[in-house]
Amino acid sequence: MVPLGKVLAANKLNETEISRELANLAHQISHTLGSYYGMRVLGVDMAVDKKGKVWFIEANTNPVVRRLFKDFGNKQMYQKVLHTQKYIEAMYQ
């Protein structure tokens, strides 16, 4: 896996602006699906094209993010994912 900032910089794209757009889109998607379908944990697949346009690909209702980060050896991100998941589960119990 390659960090988003590195990919955007290599393509001369604005990291701050695109990161903000990705986050906003992810929040809109999670709010909409949460409101209508009661979904609490989602995996949101998005892409950024060469011109910097953000694309929504799909939302996964059973994401495998824990395994993904564990398998790639990113322990810091893996711990963040675990912490966030535990927090979300505690909120809805």
PDB file of C-alpha atoms in Angstrom:
ATOM      1  CA  MET A   1       0.000   0.000   0.000  1.00  0.00           C
ATOM      2  CA  VAL A   2       1.219   3.487  -0.831  1.00  0.00           C
ATOM      3  CA  PRO A   3       0.305   6.497   1.339  1.00  0.00           C
ATOM      4  CA  LEU A   4      -2.248   8.817  -0.253  1.00  0.00           C
ATOM      5  CA  GLY A   5      -0.031  11.879   0.120  1.00  0.00           C
ATOM      6  CA  LYS A   6       2.819  10.230  -1.760  1.00  0.00           C
ATOM      7  CA  VAL A   7       0.589   9.278  -4.686  1.00  0.00           C
ATOM      8  CA  LEU A   8      -1.037  12.712  -4.874  1.00  0.00           C
ATOM      9  CA  ALA A   9       2.315  14.508  -4.666  1.00  0.00           C
ATOM     10  CA  ALA A  10       3.747  12.326  -7.433  1.00  0.00           C
ATOM     11  CA  ASN A  11       0.822  13.384  -9.627  1.00  0.00           C
ATOM     12  CA  LYS A  12       1.057  17.042  -8.550  1.00  0.00           C
ATOM     13  CA  LEU A  13      -2.391  17.009  -6.923  1.00  0.00           C
ATOM     14  CA  ASN A  14      -3.459  19.036  -3.873  1.00  0.00           C
ATOM     15  CA  GLU A  15      -3.314  16.616  -0.931  1.00  0.00           C
ATOM     16  CA  THR A  16      -5.218  18.851   1.510  1.00  0.00           C
ATOM     17  CA  GLU A  17      -8.101  19.528  -0.859  1.00  0.00           C
ATOM     18  CA  ILE A  18      -8.460  15.938  -2.060  1.00  0.00           C
ATOM     19  CA  SER A  19      -8.149  14.498   1.461  1.00  0.00           C
ATOM     20  CA  ARG A  20     -10.914  16.851   2.585  1.00  0.00           C
ATOM     21  CA  GLU A  21     -13.092  15.830  -0.359  1.00  0.00           C
ATOM     22  CA  LEU A  22     -12.521  12.112   0.357  1.00  0.00           C
ATOM     23  CA  ALA A  23     -13.409  12.591   4.032  1.00  0.00           C
ATOM     24  CA  ASN A  24     -16.519  14.649   3.236  1.00  0.00           C
ATOM     25  CA  LEU A  25     -17.752  12.080   0.729  1.00  0.00           C
ATOM     26  CA  ALA A  26     -17.130   9.219   3.174  1.00  0.00           C
ATOM     27  CA  HIS A  27     -19.105  11.069   5.860  1.00  0.00           C
ATOM     28  CA  GLN A  28     -21.998  11.761   3.472  1.00  0.00           C
ATOM     29  CA  ILE A  29     -22.129   8.118   2.422  1.00  0.00           C
ATOM     30  CA  SER A  30     -21.978   6.814   5.993  1.00  0.00           C
ATOM     31  CA  HIS A  31     -24.621   9.307   7.162  1.00  0.00           C
ATOM     32  CA  THR A  32     -26.977   8.382   4.325  1.00  0.00           C
ATOM     33  CA  LEU A  33     -26.575   4.623   4.708  1.00  0.00           C
ATOM     34  CA  GLY A  34     -26.711   4.906   8.494  1.00  0.00           C
ATOM     35  CA  SER A  35     -29.902   6.968   8.366  1.00  0.00           C
ATOM     36  CA  TYR A  36     -31.744   4.721   5.945  1.00  0.00           C
ATOM     37  CA  TYR A  37     -30.389   1.295   6.749  1.00  0.00           C
ATOM     38  CA  GLY A  38     -28.945   1.564  10.272  1.00  0.00           C
ATOM     39  CA  MET A  39     -25.443   0.623   9.147  1.00  0.00           C
ATOM     40  CA  ARG A  40     -22.724   1.489  11.663  1.00  0.00           C
ATOM     41  CA  VAL A  41     -19.505   0.170  10.145  1.00  0.00           C
ATOM     42  CA  LEU A  42     -18.801   0.505   6.441  1.00  0.00           C
ATOM     43  CA  GLY A  43     -15.877   0.111   4.123  1.00  0.00           C
ATOM     44  CA  VAL A  44     -16.014   2.850   1.501  1.00  0.00           C
ATOM     45  CA  ASP A  45     -14.031   2.330  -1.694  1.00  0.00           C
ATOM     46  CA  MET A  46     -13.117   5.509  -3.539  1.00  0.00           C
ATOM     47  CA  ALA A  47     -10.657   6.512  -6.228  1.00  0.00           C
ATOM     48  CA  VAL A  48      -8.953   9.683  -7.393  1.00  0.00           C
ATOM     49  CA  ASP A  49      -8.322  10.080 -11.103  1.00  0.00           C
ATOM     50  CA  LYS A  50      -5.322  11.816 -12.702  1.00  0.00           C
ATOM     51  CA  LYS A  51      -7.171  15.138 -12.731  1.00  0.00           C
ATOM     52  CA  GLY A  52      -7.925  14.917  -8.999  1.00  0.00           C
ATOM     53  CA  LYS A  53     -11.605  14.044  -9.339  1.00  0.00           C
ATOM     54  CA  VAL A  54     -12.869  11.839  -6.510  1.00  0.00           C
ATOM     55  CA  TRP A  55     -15.008   8.836  -7.443  1.00  0.00           C
ATOM     56  CA  PHE A  56     -17.206   6.710  -5.185  1.00  0.00           C
ATOM     57  CA  ILE A  57     -16.899   3.035  -6.140  1.00  0.00           C
ATOM     58  CA  GLU A  58     -18.854   1.096  -3.522  1.00  0.00           C
ATOM     59  CA  ALA A  59     -19.732   0.754   0.151  1.00  0.00           C
ATOM     60  CA  ASN A  60     -19.093  -2.573   1.841  1.00  0.00           C
ATOM     61  CA  THR A  61     -21.307  -3.539   4.754  1.00  0.00           C
ATOM     62  CA  ASN A  62     -18.838  -6.085   6.090  1.00  0.00           C
ATOM     63  CA  PRO A  63     -15.414  -4.512   5.603  1.00  0.00           C
ATOM     64  CA  VAL A  64     -12.262  -6.503   6.247  1.00  0.00           C
ATOM     65  CA  VAL A  65     -10.166  -3.496   7.253  1.00  0.00           C
ATOM     66  CA  ARG A  66      -8.725  -5.143  10.343  1.00  0.00           C
ATOM     67  CA  ARG A  67      -7.319  -8.041   8.356  1.00  0.00           C
ATOM     68  CA  LEU A  68      -6.194  -5.733   5.559  1.00  0.00           C
ATOM     69  CA  PHE A  69      -3.993  -3.579   7.783  1.00  0.00           C
ATOM     70  CA  LYS A  70      -2.810  -6.547   9.818  1.00  0.00           C
ATOM     71  CA  ASP A  71      -1.798  -8.443   6.673  1.00  0.00           C
ATOM     72  CA  PHE A  72       0.091  -5.445   5.286  1.00  0.00           C
ATOM     73  CA  GLY A  73       1.969  -4.962   8.553  1.00  0.00           C
ATOM     74  CA  ASN A  74       0.702  -1.438   9.267  1.00  0.00           C
ATOM     75  CA  LYS A  75       0.422  -1.872  13.036  1.00  0.00           C
ATOM     76  CA  GLN A  76      -0.345   1.780  13.773  1.00  0.00           C
ATOM     77  CA  MET A  77      -3.301   1.872  11.366  1.00  0.00           C
ATOM     78  CA  TYR A  78      -4.434  -1.552  12.559  1.00  0.00           C
ATOM     79  CA  GLN A  79      -4.571  -0.262  16.151  1.00  0.00           C
ATOM     80  CA  LYS A  80      -6.518   2.840  15.038  1.00  0.00           C
ATOM     81  CA  VAL A  81      -9.037   0.652  13.225  1.00  0.00           C
ATOM     82  CA  LEU A  82      -9.465  -1.591  16.281  1.00  0.00           C
ATOM     83  CA  HIS A  83      -9.915   1.418  18.562  1.00  0.00           C
ATOM     84  CA  THR A  84     -12.487   3.013  16.251  1.00  0.00           C
ATOM     85  CA  GLN A  85     -14.418  -0.226  15.874  1.00  0.00           C
ATOM     86  CA  LYS A  86     -14.549  -0.763  19.655  1.00  0.00           C
ATOM     87  CA  TYR A  87     -15.745   2.821  20.131  1.00  0.00           C
ATOM     88  CA  ILE A  88     -18.520   2.401  17.558  1.00  0.00           C
ATOM     89  CA  GLU A  89     -19.630  -0.905  19.061  1.00  0.00           C
ATOM     90  CA  ALA A  90     -19.736   0.636  22.555  1.00  0.00           C
ATOM     91  CA  MET A  91     -21.906   3.516  21.322  1.00  0.00           C
ATOM     92  CA  TYR A  92     -24.562   1.170  19.989  1.00  0.00           C
ATOM     93  CA  GLN A  93     -24.779  -1.279  22.887  1.00  0.00           C
TER      94      GLN A  93
END
